[in-house]
mmCIF file of C-alpha atoms in Angstrom:
data_model
loop_
_atom_site.group_PDB
_atom_site.id
_atom_site.type_symbol
_atom_site.label_atom_id
_atom_site.label_comp_id
_atom_site.label_asym_id
_atom_site.label_seq_id
_atom_site.Cartn_x
_atom_site.Cartn_y
_atom_site.Cartn_z
ATOM 1 C CA VAL A 1 40.247 -39.208 -38.465
ATOM 2 C CA GLY A 2 41.713 -35.499 -37.856
ATOM 3 C CA SER A 3 40.834 -36.225 -33.783
ATOM 4 C CA GLU A 4 43.112 -35.294 -30.899
ATOM 5 C CA ILE A 5 43.609 -37.573 -28.234
ATOM 6 C CA VAL A 6 45.034 -36.101 -25.033
ATOM 7 C CA ILE A 7 46.128 -38.152 -22.124
ATOM 8 C CA ARG A 8 45.737 -36.871 -18.750
ATOM 9 C CA ASP A 9 47.881 -38.287 -15.747
ATOM 10 C CA SER A 10 45.347 -39.413 -13.581
ATOM 11 C CA THR A 11 47.326 -38.415 -10.224
ATOM 12 C CA GLY A 12 47.901 -34.872 -11.278
ATOM 13 C CA PRO A 13 44.833 -32.035 -10.094
ATOM 14 C CA ALA A 14 41.576 -32.658 -11.815
ATOM 15 C CA PRO A 15 41.192 -30.047 -14.293
ATOM 16 C CA ALA A 16 38.996 -26.700 -13.564
ATOM 17 C CA PRO A 17 35.470 -27.254 -14.571
ATOM 18 C CA ALA A 18 34.301 -25.396 -17.531
ATOM 19 C CA PRO A 19 32.981 -22.022 -17.107
ATOM 20 C CA ARG A 20 29.385 -21.736 -16.023
ATOM 21 C CA ALA A 21 27.250 -19.045 -17.403
ATOM 22 C CA ALA A 22 26.616 -16.074 -14.947
ATOM 23 C CA SER A 23 22.852 -16.151 -13.608
ATOM 24 C CA PRO A 24 20.491 -13.376 -14.315
ATOM 25 C CA TRP A 25 20.030 -10.981 -10.955
ATOM 26 C CA GLY A 26 16.573 -12.052 -9.865
ATOM 27 C CA GLU A 27 17.418 -16.044 -10.561
ATOM 28 C CA ALA A 28 20.383 -15.528 -8.532
ATOM 29 C CA ARG A 29 18.553 -14.135 -5.660
ATOM 30 C CA ARG A 30 16.036 -17.095 -5.754
ATOM 31 C CA THR A 31 18.401 -19.539 -5.827
ATOM 32 C CA ALA A 32 20.115 -18.209 -2.903
ATOM 33 C CA ALA A 33 16.819 -17.860 -1.126
ATOM 34 C CA ARG A 34 16.203 -21.704 -1.990
ATOM 35 C CA ALA A 35 19.633 -22.661 -0.956
ATOM 36 C CA ALA A 36 19.041 -22.962 2.825
ATOM 37 C CA THR A 37 16.487 -24.212 5.140
ATOM 38 C CA HIS A 38 16.096 -22.349 8.434
ATOM 39 C CA GLY A 39 17.061 -24.166 11.771
ATOM 40 C CA MET A 40 15.431 -26.058 14.451
ATOM 41 C CA PRO A 41 13.401 -23.912 16.856
ATOM 42 C CA VAL A 42 15.138 -23.420 20.182
ATOM 43 C CA THR A 43 13.751 -22.138 23.483
ATOM 44 C CA LEU A 44 15.831 -19.357 25.042
ATOM 45 C CA PRO A 45 15.583 -17.182 27.891
ATOM 46 C CA LEU A 46 13.777 -14.166 27.369
ATOM 47 C CA GLU A 47 16.679 -11.822 27.396
ATOM 48 C CA GLU A 48 18.568 -14.032 24.960
ATOM 49 C CA THR A 49 16.032 -13.827 22.121
ATOM 50 C CA LEU A 50 16.304 -10.146 20.609
ATOM 51 C CA ARG A 51 16.560 -9.891 16.925
ATOM 52 C CA HIS A 52 15.650 -13.510 17.054
ATOM 53 C CA VAL A 53 12.491 -14.463 15.253
ATOM 54 C CA LEU A 54 9.441 -16.309 16.889
ATOM 55 C CA ALA A 55 9.170 -19.930 15.857
ATOM 56 C CA ALA A 56 5.752 -20.622 17.853
ATOM 57 C CA PRO A 57 3.029 -17.326 18.236
ATOM 58 C CA VAL A 58 3.056 -15.732 21.644
ATOM 59 C CA GLU A 59 -0.280 -16.271 23.259
ATOM 60 C CA ALA A 60 -1.280 -14.446 26.381
ATOM 61 C CA LEU A 61 -0.929 -16.274 29.539
ATOM 62 C CA THR A 62 -3.084 -13.888 31.623
ATOM 63 C CA ASP A 63 -5.681 -11.036 31.167
ATOM 64 C CA LEU A 64 -3.959 -7.982 30.674
ATOM 65 C CA PRO A 65 -4.184 -5.953 32.869
ATOM 66 C CA SER A 66 -5.079 -8.743 34.714
ATOM 67 C CA PHE A 67 -7.082 -6.550 37.471
ATOM 68 C CA ASP A 68 -9.006 -3.120 37.269
ATOM 69 C CA THR A 69 -5.940 -0.587 37.334
ATOM 70 C CA SER A 70 -5.632 3.113 38.118
ATOM 71 C CA ALA A 71 -4.498 4.886 34.940
ATOM 72 C CA MET A 72 -3.563 7.945 37.051
ATOM 73 C CA ASP A 73 -2.600 9.303 40.441
ATOM 74 C CA GLY A 74 -5.688 10.665 42.017
ATOM 75 C CA TRP A 75 -8.397 9.388 43.906
ATOM 76 C CA ALA A 76 -10.573 6.100 43.515
ATOM 77 C CA VAL A 77 -14.550 7.345 43.958
ATOM 78 C CA SER A 78 -17.512 5.403 44.324
ATOM 79 C CA GLY A 79 -20.561 7.309 42.601
ATOM 80 C CA PRO A 80 -21.219 10.635 42.326
ATOM 81 C CA GLY A 81 -19.720 13.394 44.804
ATOM 82 C CA PRO A 82 -19.014 14.934 46.584
ATOM 83 C CA TRP A 83 -17.751 12.106 48.544
ATOM 84 C CA GLU A 84 -16.277 11.171 51.923
ATOM 85 C CA LEU A 85 -12.689 10.009 52.619
ATOM 86 C CA THR A 86 -11.665 7.081 54.039
ATOM 87 C CA ALA A 87 -8.739 9.137 56.001
ATOM 88 C CA PRO A 88 -8.887 12.751 56.466
ATOM 89 C CA VAL A 89 -6.828 15.089 54.769
ATOM 90 C CA THR A 90 -5.076 18.133 56.434
ATOM 91 C CA GLY A 91 -3.236 21.050 54.312
ATOM 92 C CA ASP A 92 -2.827 20.447 50.524
ATOM 93 C CA SER A 93 -4.804 17.482 48.940
ATOM 94 C CA ARG A 94 -1.950 17.061 46.545
ATOM 95 C CA ASP A 95 0.964 17.337 49.056
ATOM 96 C CA ALA A 96 3.235 14.091 47.880
ATOM 97 C CA THR A 97 3.669 13.588 52.143
ATOM 98 C CA ALA A 98 0.148 12.816 52.540
ATOM 99 C CA ASP A 99 -1.454 9.435 53.440
ATOM 100 C CA PRO A 100 -0.549 7.473 49.806
ATOM 101 C CA GLY A 101 -3.753 5.362 49.797
ATOM 102 C CA ILE A 102 -3.519 2.480 47.627
ATOM 103 C CA VAL A 103 -0.348 1.997 45.865
ATOM 104 C CA ALA A 104 0.782 -0.346 42.909
ATOM 105 C CA GLY A 105 2.119 -3.914 44.231
ATOM 106 C CA GLN A 106 -0.467 -4.040 47.277
ATOM 107 C CA ASP A 107 -2.823 -7.372 47.333
ATOM 108 C CA GLU A 108 -6.493 -6.156 46.649
ATOM 109 C CA PRO A 109 -7.753 -3.566 48.729
ATOM 110 C CA GLU A 110 -10.806 -3.286 50.924
ATOM 111 C CA PRO A 111 -14.162 -2.604 48.665
ATOM 112 C CA LEU A 112 -14.981 1.007 48.521
ATOM 113 C CA PRO A 113 -18.588 1.912 49.570
ATOM 114 C CA ASP A 114 -20.990 3.944 47.744
ATOM 115 C CA GLY A 115 -20.072 7.618 48.275
ATOM 116 C CA ARG A 116 -16.576 7.027 49.847
ATOM 117 C CA ALA A 117 -13.206 7.908 48.096
ATOM 118 C CA VAL A 118 -9.787 6.802 48.948
ATOM 119 C CA ARG A 119 -6.169 8.285 47.711
ATOM 120 C CA ILE A 120 -5.049 5.880 44.923
ATOM 121 C CA ALA A 121 -1.509 5.780 42.771
ATOM 122 C CA THR A 122 -1.146 5.080 39.098
ATOM 123 C CA GLY A 123 -0.766 1.381 38.417
ATOM 124 C CA ALA A 124 -2.449 0.228 41.646
ATOM 125 C CA ARG A 125 -5.436 -2.027 42.229
ATOM 126 C CA VAL A 126 -8.995 -0.127 41.747
ATOM 127 C CA PRO A 127 -10.968 -1.611 44.836
ATOM 128 C CA ARG A 128 -14.205 -3.333 44.349
ATOM 129 C CA GLY A 129 -17.034 -0.567 44.105
ATOM 130 C CA ALA A 130 -14.950 2.417 42.798
ATOM 131 C CA THR A 131 -16.535 3.745 39.682
ATOM 132 C CA ALA A 132 -13.892 6.063 38.294
ATOM 133 C CA VAL A 133 -10.678 7.673 39.099
ATOM 134 C CA LEU A 134 -10.549 11.354 39.545
ATOM 135 C CA ARG A 135 -7.182 13.076 38.796
ATOM 136 C CA SER A 136 -5.274 14.639 41.796
ATOM 137 C CA GLU A 137 -5.445 18.054 40.028
ATOM 138 C CA ARG A 138 -9.269 18.085 39.410
ATOM 139 C CA ALA A 139 -10.042 17.329 43.111
ATOM 140 C CA ARG A 140 -10.301 19.494 46.320
ATOM 141 C CA ALA A 141 -9.797 17.767 49.442
ATOM 142 C CA GLY A 142 -10.508 18.751 52.825
ATOM 143 C CA GLY A 143 -10.930 17.390 56.569
ATOM 144 C CA THR A 144 -13.121 14.523 55.456
ATOM 145 C CA ARG A 145 -14.849 15.589 52.117
ATOM 146 C CA LEU A 146 -13.592 15.411 48.429
ATOM 147 C CA ARG A 147 -15.184 17.107 45.786
ATOM 148 C CA LEU A 148 -14.729 18.098 41.992
ATOM 149 C CA ALA A 149 -12.189 21.094 41.526
ATOM 150 C CA GLU A 150 -13.842 24.165 40.437
ATOM 151 C CA ASP A 151 -11.789 24.044 36.773
ATOM 152 C CA ALA A 152 -12.541 20.160 36.502
ATOM 153 C CA PRO A 153 -13.618 19.664 33.017
ATOM 154 C CA PRO A 154 -16.946 17.685 32.555
ATOM 155 C CA GLY A 155 -17.033 13.922 33.021
ATOM 156 C CA SER A 156 -13.877 13.845 35.324
ATOM 157 C CA ALA A 157 -15.784 11.336 37.544
ATOM 158 C CA GLU A 158 -18.076 9.761 35.071
ATOM 159 C CA GLN A 159 -18.113 5.960 34.972
ATOM 160 C CA GLY A 160 -14.634 4.292 34.369
ATOM 161 C CA THR A 161 -12.947 7.391 33.976
ATOM 162 C CA ASP A 162 -9.068 6.610 34.096
ATOM 163 C CA ILE A 163 -9.538 3.113 35.223
ATOM 164 C CA ARG A 164 -7.935 0.424 32.833
ATOM 165 C CA PRO A 165 -10.178 -2.361 33.042
ATOM 166 C CA ARG A 166 -9.135 -6.015 33.812
ATOM 167 C CA GLY A 167 -8.638 -7.634 29.929
ATOM 168 C CA GLN A 168 -8.305 -4.298 28.305
ATOM 169 C CA GLU A 169 -5.281 -5.080 26.312
ATOM 170 C CA CYS A 170 -5.990 -8.592 25.881
ATOM 171 C CA ARG A 171 -7.926 -11.579 27.356
ATOM 172 C CA SER A 172 -5.791 -14.948 28.496
ATOM 173 C CA GLY A 173 -5.195 -17.141 25.160
ATOM 174 C CA ASP A 174 -5.549 -14.194 23.041
ATOM 175 C CA ARG A 175 -3.009 -14.284 20.171
ATOM 176 C CA LEU A 176 -0.622 -11.265 20.620
ATOM 177 C CA LEU A 177 2.150 -12.118 17.877
ATOM 178 C CA ALA A 178 2.431 -14.393 15.417
ATOM 179 C CA SER A 179 5.144 -16.682 14.513
ATOM 180 C CA GLY A 180 7.396 -15.070 12.076
ATOM 181 C CA THR A 181 7.498 -11.855 14.228
ATOM 182 C CA VAL A 182 11.159 -10.523 14.644
ATOM 183 C CA VAL A 183 12.119 -10.245 18.310
ATOM 184 C CA THR A 184 12.500 -6.221 19.236
ATOM 185 C CA PRO A 185 12.754 -4.580 22.494
ATOM 186 C CA ALA A 186 9.030 -3.674 22.157
ATOM 187 C CA VAL A 187 8.210 -7.342 22.177
ATOM 188 C CA LEU A 188 10.483 -8.398 24.745
ATOM 189 C CA GLY A 189 8.398 -5.887 26.671
ATOM 190 C CA LEU A 190 4.990 -7.436 25.612
ATOM 191 C CA ALA A 191 6.285 -11.034 25.958
ATOM 192 C CA ALA A 192 7.497 -10.070 29.921
ATOM 193 C CA ALA A 193 4.455 -7.911 30.519
ATOM 194 C CA ALA A 194 2.266 -11.479 29.403
ATOM 195 C CA GLY A 195 4.204 -13.721 31.622
ATOM 196 C CA TYR A 196 6.890 -15.200 29.486
ATOM 197 C CA ASP A 197 10.467 -15.873 31.030
ATOM 198 C CA GLN A 198 11.456 -17.651 27.603
ATOM 199 C CA LEU A 199 10.478 -17.701 24.059
ATOM 200 C CA THR A 200 10.633 -20.153 21.171
ATOM 201 C CA VAL A 201 12.481 -18.693 18.398
ATOM 202 C CA THR A 202 14.516 -19.703 15.274
ATOM 203 C CA PRO A 203 18.563 -19.448 15.879
ATOM 204 C CA ARG A 204 20.222 -16.789 13.986
ATOM 205 C CA PRO A 205 22.805 -17.998 11.777
ATOM 206 C CA ARG A 206 26.380 -18.226 12.492
ATOM 207 C CA ALA A 207 28.470 -16.224 10.423
ATOM 208 C CA GLU A 208 32.360 -16.119 9.502
ATOM 209 C CA VAL A 209 33.716 -13.236 7.342
ATOM 210 C CA LEU A 210 37.184 -13.784 5.819
ATOM 211 C CA VAL A 211 38.903 -11.081 4.271
ATOM 212 C CA LEU A 212 41.400 -11.820 1.243
ATOM 213 C CA GLY A 213 44.104 -9.458 -0.472
ATOM 214 C CA ASP A 214 47.908 -8.694 0.566
ATOM 215 C CA GLU A 215 47.384 -5.448 -0.566
ATOM 216 C CA LEU A 216 45.206 -4.359 1.982
ATOM 217 C CA LEU A 217 45.920 -2.326 5.207
ATOM 218 C CA HIS A 218 44.108 -2.554 8.275
ATOM 219 C CA ARG A 219 45.125 0.724 10.407
ATOM 220 C CA GLY A 220 46.035 4.216 9.044
ATOM 221 C CA ARG A 221 46.141 5.990 5.778
ATOM 222 C CA PRO A 222 46.211 4.243 2.410
ATOM 223 C CA ARG A 223 50.202 4.145 1.333
ATOM 224 C CA ASP A 224 52.807 2.476 -0.710
ATOM 225 C CA GLY A 225 50.642 1.274 -3.231
ATOM 226 C CA ARG A 226 48.032 -0.517 -0.487
ATOM 227 C CA ILE A 227 44.503 0.838 0.123
ATOM 228 C CA ARG A 228 42.969 0.619 3.164
ATOM 229 C CA ASP A 229 40.277 -2.443 4.041
ATOM 230 C CA ALA A 230 36.785 -0.772 3.787
ATOM 231 C CA LEU A 231 35.089 -4.465 3.810
ATOM 232 C CA GLY A 232 36.494 -6.119 7.021
ATOM 233 C CA PRO A 233 34.719 -2.991 9.153
ATOM 234 C CA MET A 234 31.409 -3.157 7.201
ATOM 235 C CA VAL A 235 30.483 -6.872 6.020
ATOM 236 C CA GLY A 236 30.135 -8.152 9.750
ATOM 237 C CA PRO A 237 27.665 -5.348 10.731
ATOM 238 C CA TRP A 238 25.958 -5.941 7.632
ATOM 239 C CA LEU A 239 25.286 -9.341 7.938
ATOM 240 C CA GLU A 240 24.454 -8.978 11.471
ATOM 241 C CA GLY A 241 21.987 -6.334 10.270
ATOM 242 C CA LEU A 242 20.553 -8.912 7.697
ATOM 243 C CA GLY A 243 19.939 -11.365 10.801
ATOM 244 C CA ALA A 244 23.226 -13.409 11.014
ATOM 245 C CA ASP A 245 25.262 -13.506 14.001
ATOM 246 C CA VAL A 246 29.009 -12.974 13.227
ATOM 247 C CA VAL A 247 31.510 -15.386 15.012
ATOM 248 C CA ALA A 248 34.675 -13.879 13.770
ATOM 249 C CA THR A 249 35.769 -11.423 10.869
ATOM 250 C CA ARG A 250 39.512 -12.859 9.988
ATOM 251 C CA ARG A 251 42.144 -11.315 7.743
ATOM 252 C CA LEU A 252 43.707 -14.034 5.753
ATOM 253 C CA GLY A 253 45.574 -11.937 2.763
ATOM 254 C CA ASP A 254 46.354 -13.944 -0.293
ATOM 255 C CA ASP A 255 47.522 -17.019 0.913
ATOM 256 C CA ALA A 256 45.830 -20.235 -0.562
ATOM 257 C CA GLU A 257 46.490 -22.652 2.240
ATOM 258 C CA ALA A 258 45.068 -20.295 4.918
ATOM 259 C CA LEU A 259 42.125 -19.768 3.140
ATOM 260 C CA TYR A 260 41.525 -23.570 2.541
ATOM 261 C CA GLU A 261 42.133 -24.195 6.278
ATOM 262 C CA ALA A 262 39.483 -21.557 7.068
ATOM 263 C CA VAL A 263 37.264 -22.999 5.301
ATOM 264 C CA THR A 264 37.584 -26.575 6.419
ATOM 265 C CA THR A 265 37.714 -25.537 10.058
ATOM 266 C CA SER A 266 35.276 -23.272 10.300
ATOM 267 C CA THR A 267 32.163 -24.126 12.219
ATOM 268 C CA ALA A 268 29.783 -21.211 10.953
ATOM 269 C CA ASP A 269 26.701 -21.831 9.061
ATOM 270 C CA LEU A 270 27.750 -18.839 6.278
ATOM 271 C CA ILE A 271 31.151 -17.967 5.240
ATOM 272 C CA VAL A 272 31.529 -14.744 3.585
ATOM 273 C CA THR A 273 34.861 -14.207 1.592
ATOM 274 C CA THR A 274 35.880 -10.546 0.291
ATOM 275 C CA GLY A 275 37.914 -10.816 -2.828
ATOM 276 C CA GLY A 276 39.225 -13.367 -4.712
ATOM 277 C CA THR A 277 36.439 -14.672 -6.868
ATOM 278 C CA ALA A 278 38.078 -13.783 -10.511
ATOM 279 C CA ALA A 279 40.320 -16.087 -11.977
ATOM 280 C CA GLY A 280 43.359 -13.873 -11.333
ATOM 281 C CA PRO A 281 46.833 -15.742 -10.060
ATOM 282 C CA LEU A 282 46.213 -14.241 -6.659
ATOM 283 C CA ASP A 283 42.234 -15.476 -6.488
ATOM 284 C CA HIS A 284 42.049 -18.657 -4.507
ATOM 285 C CA VAL A 285 38.203 -18.743 -3.949
ATOM 286 C CA HIS A 286 37.546 -20.926 -6.944
ATOM 287 C CA PRO A 287 40.247 -23.238 -6.928
ATOM 288 C CA THR A 288 39.753 -23.856 -2.808
ATOM 289 C CA LEU A 289 36.086 -24.385 -3.342
ATOM 290 C CA ARG A 290 36.961 -27.444 -6.019
ATOM 291 C CA ARG A 291 39.474 -28.464 -3.650
ATOM 292 C CA VAL A 292 37.006 -29.049 -0.674
ATOM 293 C CA GLY A 293 34.077 -30.549 -3.193
ATOM 294 C CA ALA A 294 31.817 -27.752 -2.712
ATOM 295 C CA ARG A 295 29.052 -27.693 -4.991
ATOM 296 C CA LEU A 296 28.644 -24.321 -6.832
ATOM 297 C CA LEU A 297 24.986 -22.607 -6.756
ATOM 298 C CA VAL A 298 25.620 -19.608 -8.372
ATOM 299 C CA ASP A 299 28.788 -18.473 -10.588
ATOM 300 C CA GLY A 300 28.613 -15.331 -11.389
ATOM 301 C CA VAL A 301 25.812 -12.792 -11.842
ATOM 302 C CA GLU A 302 24.507 -10.853 -14.262
ATOM 303 C CA VAL A 303 24.783 -7.341 -12.606
ATOM 304 C CA ARG A 304 26.853 -4.339 -12.174
ATOM 305 C CA PRO A 305 28.836 -3.876 -10.065
ATOM 306 C CA GLY A 306 29.162 -7.179 -8.568
ATOM 307 C CA HIS A 307 29.520 -9.405 -11.483
ATOM 308 C CA PRO A 308 32.122 -12.017 -10.241
ATOM 309 C CA MET A 309 29.965 -12.992 -6.893
ATOM 310 C CA LEU A 310 29.163 -16.571 -5.880
ATOM 311 C CA LEU A 311 27.526 -19.004 -4.028
ATOM 312 C CA ALA A 312 28.565 -22.403 -3.258
ATOM 313 C CA ASP A 313 27.216 -25.288 -0.939
ATOM 314 C CA LEU A 314 29.368 -26.940 1.722
ATOM 315 C CA ARG A 315 27.400 -29.634 2.292
ATOM 316 C CA GLY A 316 24.528 -28.167 4.363
ATOM 317 C CA ARG A 317 26.864 -24.722 5.228
ATOM 318 C CA HIS A 318 26.954 -22.285 2.687
ATOM 319 C CA LEU A 319 29.903 -19.641 1.456
ATOM 320 C CA VAL A 320 29.281 -16.529 -0.445
ATOM 321 C CA GLY A 321 32.233 -15.024 -2.674
ATOM 322 C CA LEU A 322 31.783 -11.076 -2.704
ATOM 323 C CA PRO A 323 34.236 -9.209 -4.915
ATOM 324 C CA GLY A 324 36.771 -7.088 -3.787
ATOM 325 C CA ASN A 325 35.429 -3.873 -4.942
ATOM 326 C CA PRO A 326 33.488 -2.346 -2.055
ATOM 327 C CA LEU A 327 30.246 -1.371 -3.660
ATOM 328 C CA ALA A 328 30.748 -4.732 -5.681
ATOM 329 C CA ALA A 329 30.952 -6.474 -2.471
ATOM 330 C CA VAL A 330 27.398 -5.085 -1.599
ATOM 331 C CA SER A 331 25.851 -6.017 -4.671
ATOM 332 C CA GLY A 332 26.770 -9.499 -3.731
ATOM 333 C CA LEU A 333 25.732 -8.999 0.151
ATOM 334 C CA VAL A 334 21.790 -7.781 -1.116
ATOM 335 C CA THR A 335 21.881 -10.516 -3.922
ATOM 336 C CA LEU A 336 23.453 -13.760 -2.600
ATOM 337 C CA ALA A 337 23.976 -12.996 1.407
ATOM 338 C CA GLY A 338 20.601 -11.672 2.336
ATOM 339 C CA PRO A 339 18.137 -14.291 1.129
ATOM 340 C CA VAL A 340 20.253 -17.263 2.850
ATOM 341 C CA ILE A 341 20.527 -15.491 6.070
ATOM 342 C CA ARG A 342 16.753 -14.405 5.664
ATOM 343 C CA THR A 343 15.823 -18.458 4.870
ATOM 344 C CA ARG A 344 18.126 -19.845 7.882
ATOM 345 C CA ALA A 345 16.983 -17.246 10.013
ATOM 346 C CA GLY A 346 13.192 -17.821 9.699
ATOM 347 C CA ARG A 347 12.825 -14.045 8.375
ATOM 348 C CA ALA A 348 10.209 -13.088 5.807
ATOM 349 C CA ALA A 349 11.197 -11.653 2.669
ATOM 350 C CA PRO A 350 10.882 -7.944 3.095
ATOM 351 C CA ALA A 351 7.373 -6.483 1.075
ATOM 352 C CA PRO A 352 8.316 -5.078 -2.419
ATOM 353 C CA VAL A 353 8.877 -1.085 -2.376
ATOM 354 C CA ARG A 354 9.027 0.478 -5.583
ATOM 355 C CA ALA A 355 9.206 4.095 -6.257
ATOM 356 C CA ALA A 356 9.901 6.418 -9.680
ATOM 357 C CA LEU A 357 13.417 7.675 -10.230
ATOM 358 C CA THR A 358 13.929 11.611 -10.123
ATOM 359 C CA ALA A 359 16.632 11.528 -12.758
ATOM 360 C CA ASP A 360 17.951 9.169 -15.662
ATOM 361 C CA VAL A 361 19.861 6.319 -14.535
ATOM 362 C CA SER A 362 22.042 4.895 -17.288
ATOM 363 C CA GLY A 363 22.240 1.099 -17.667
ATOM 364 C CA HIS A 364 24.593 -1.996 -18.818
ATOM 365 C CA PRO A 365 23.523 -3.481 -22.026
ATOM 366 C CA ARG A 366 22.651 -6.762 -20.988
ATOM 367 C CA ASP A 367 23.070 -6.764 -17.016
ATOM 368 C CA THR A 368 20.860 -5.666 -14.207
ATOM 369 C CA ARG A 369 22.320 -2.282 -12.298
ATOM 370 C CA LEU A 370 22.153 -1.491 -8.680
ATOM 371 C CA VAL A 371 22.161 1.807 -8.078
ATOM 372 C CA PRO A 372 22.344 3.763 -4.512
ATOM 373 C CA VAL A 373 19.794 6.214 -3.941
ATOM 374 C CA GLU A 374 17.864 8.426 -1.627
ATOM 375 C CA HIS A 375 14.075 7.590 -0.822
ATOM 376 C CA GLY A 376 12.730 8.922 2.318
ATOM 377 C CA ALA A 377 9.164 8.235 3.741
ATOM 378 C CA ASP A 378 8.044 11.650 2.073
ATOM 379 C CA ALA A 379 10.003 11.446 -0.744
ATOM 380 C CA VAL A 380 8.215 12.041 -3.886
ATOM 381 C CA GLY A 381 10.280 9.432 -5.595
ATOM 382 C CA ALA A 382 13.901 7.697 -5.871
ATOM 383 C CA VAL A 383 16.741 10.357 -6.018
ATOM 384 C CA PRO A 384 19.890 8.719 -7.594
ATOM 385 C CA LEU A 385 22.860 9.643 -5.676
ATOM 386 C CA ARG A 386 26.944 10.525 -7.310
ATOM 387 C CA TYR A 387 29.709 8.268 -6.421
ATOM 388 C CA THR A 388 28.390 4.877 -7.484
ATOM 389 C CA GLY A 389 31.552 3.059 -8.955
ATOM 390 C CA PRO A 390 32.554 -0.225 -7.901
ATOM 391 C CA ALA A 391 34.937 0.664 -5.728
ATOM 392 C CA MET A 392 33.446 3.698 -4.087
ATOM 393 C CA LEU A 393 31.310 3.621 -1.314
ATOM 394 C CA ARG A 394 30.256 7.418 -0.719
ATOM 395 C CA GLY A 395 27.345 7.072 -2.556
ATOM 396 C CA ILE A 396 25.652 3.615 -0.492
ATOM 397 C CA ALA A 397 27.026 5.513 2.685
ATOM 398 C CA ALA A 398 24.407 8.510 1.974
ATOM 399 C CA ALA A 399 21.778 5.860 0.607
ATOM 400 C CA SER A 400 18.470 4.335 2.101
ATOM 401 C CA HIS A 401 17.826 1.830 -0.750
ATOM 402 C CA LEU A 402 19.167 0.453 -3.814
ATOM 403 C CA ALA A 403 17.381 1.323 -6.671
ATOM 404 C CA VAL A 404 17.089 -2.046 -9.750
ATOM 405 C CA VAL A 405 17.769 -0.709 -12.852
ATOM 406 C CA PRO A 406 16.949 -2.990 -15.667
ATOM 407 C CA PRO A 407 19.457 -3.495 -18.795
ATOM 408 C CA GLY A 408 19.505 -0.567 -20.783
ATOM 409 C CA GLY A 409 19.026 1.864 -17.989
ATOM 410 C CA ALA A 410 15.840 3.885 -16.862
ATOM 411 C CA ALA A 411 14.314 7.408 -17.602
ATOM 412 C CA ALA A 412 13.341 9.891 -14.979
ATOM 413 C CA GLY A 413 9.930 9.140 -13.661
ATOM 414 C CA THR A 414 10.244 5.308 -14.207
ATOM 415 C CA PRO A 415 9.032 3.110 -11.292
ATOM 416 C CA VAL A 416 11.892 0.686 -9.841
ATOM 417 C CA GLN A 417 12.532 -1.726 -7.457
ATOM 418 C CA LEU A 418 14.058 -0.704 -4.202
ATOM 419 C CA LEU A 419 16.049 -3.018 -2.160
ATOM 420 C CA GLU A 420 15.854 -1.794 1.758
ATOM 421 C CA LEU A 421 18.992 -1.451 3.439
ATOM 422 C CA PRO A 422 19.415 -2.793 6.853
ATOM 423 C CA TRP A 423 19.780 0.029 8.825
#
């Protein structure tokens, strides 16, 4: 009695699901980090591994250096001076046209008898019997004799001076780099020095950016009620900085069919959309996700700006929906895209950073607020910046971090969590 029976046409579209509660900000980040798994390790040529993460430790394949090496241009000497030269010297002993002696890249030189000296170049193999390398500027040579210069500092020819002994940097089998290390240019150099031609790494996830909105201009100044697209140029490089490889940035406008086709045909591990995450007549992200059978993991986050962000599982691949306002989109990048990419790429979460605010920051009554701040290495605290409205980028362009301000705000002197930006 009093109940109402509604009969639905089973051939029609499925009803929209009931709205989900927005996730607390910290919970949303944890959900994003758990949503993905890292890729299977791959072995790549050394020159292709930059910015990847090591999936296996790097161990020394040989001693470094692999033989005793001269650290300076000068003379290999045996015992205390003065020394007899293995080759006579005429003119200035520092003359570059003189007999080069032992140079880098030569096979093992002849042993050096006690009391003898031979010219040697930086990086050259030190002969057996040599006790030191005497720098050119600290030596005086003439005819067949070499002696210390009058102004040479004490110890210039003491045992081991300016010789890099074999194994000084590492011994064969030493652990040089741990699994999980990001491959930087310095890592490439060390791996090459250690004899590696390839490295085993976790592949960087492939990402595709879909820019939505008919109101966006992609060239020139804003005009005729339309605005310049700020997210197309920004989101791809931001994802690259987080650890992804962006395969494409596509501009689709407000076209539901184009969005559906792009989502269903993409081969990227992560799709990132900009705009269209709310519930307006031209917001096509939610209907498209229902149409493809995606599972919503996060549907709204209790954060300002950026409340209508979302994360969906596309059967092993993922889609992050960013709000269309630029600073709100940044909030979605650090809240959802960053943790997904870190997990897929095998990157460790950054160490927590905290600093005291230098000024009061107002907050939202219920939601976390992300505020651009400047916090340098020698800064006393985190300096809140101006121009931090949801549609503004002027503040974030000058920022070093985003401060995590709890509901209700935070007074000057309050320590807050800082999120590092990927540059």
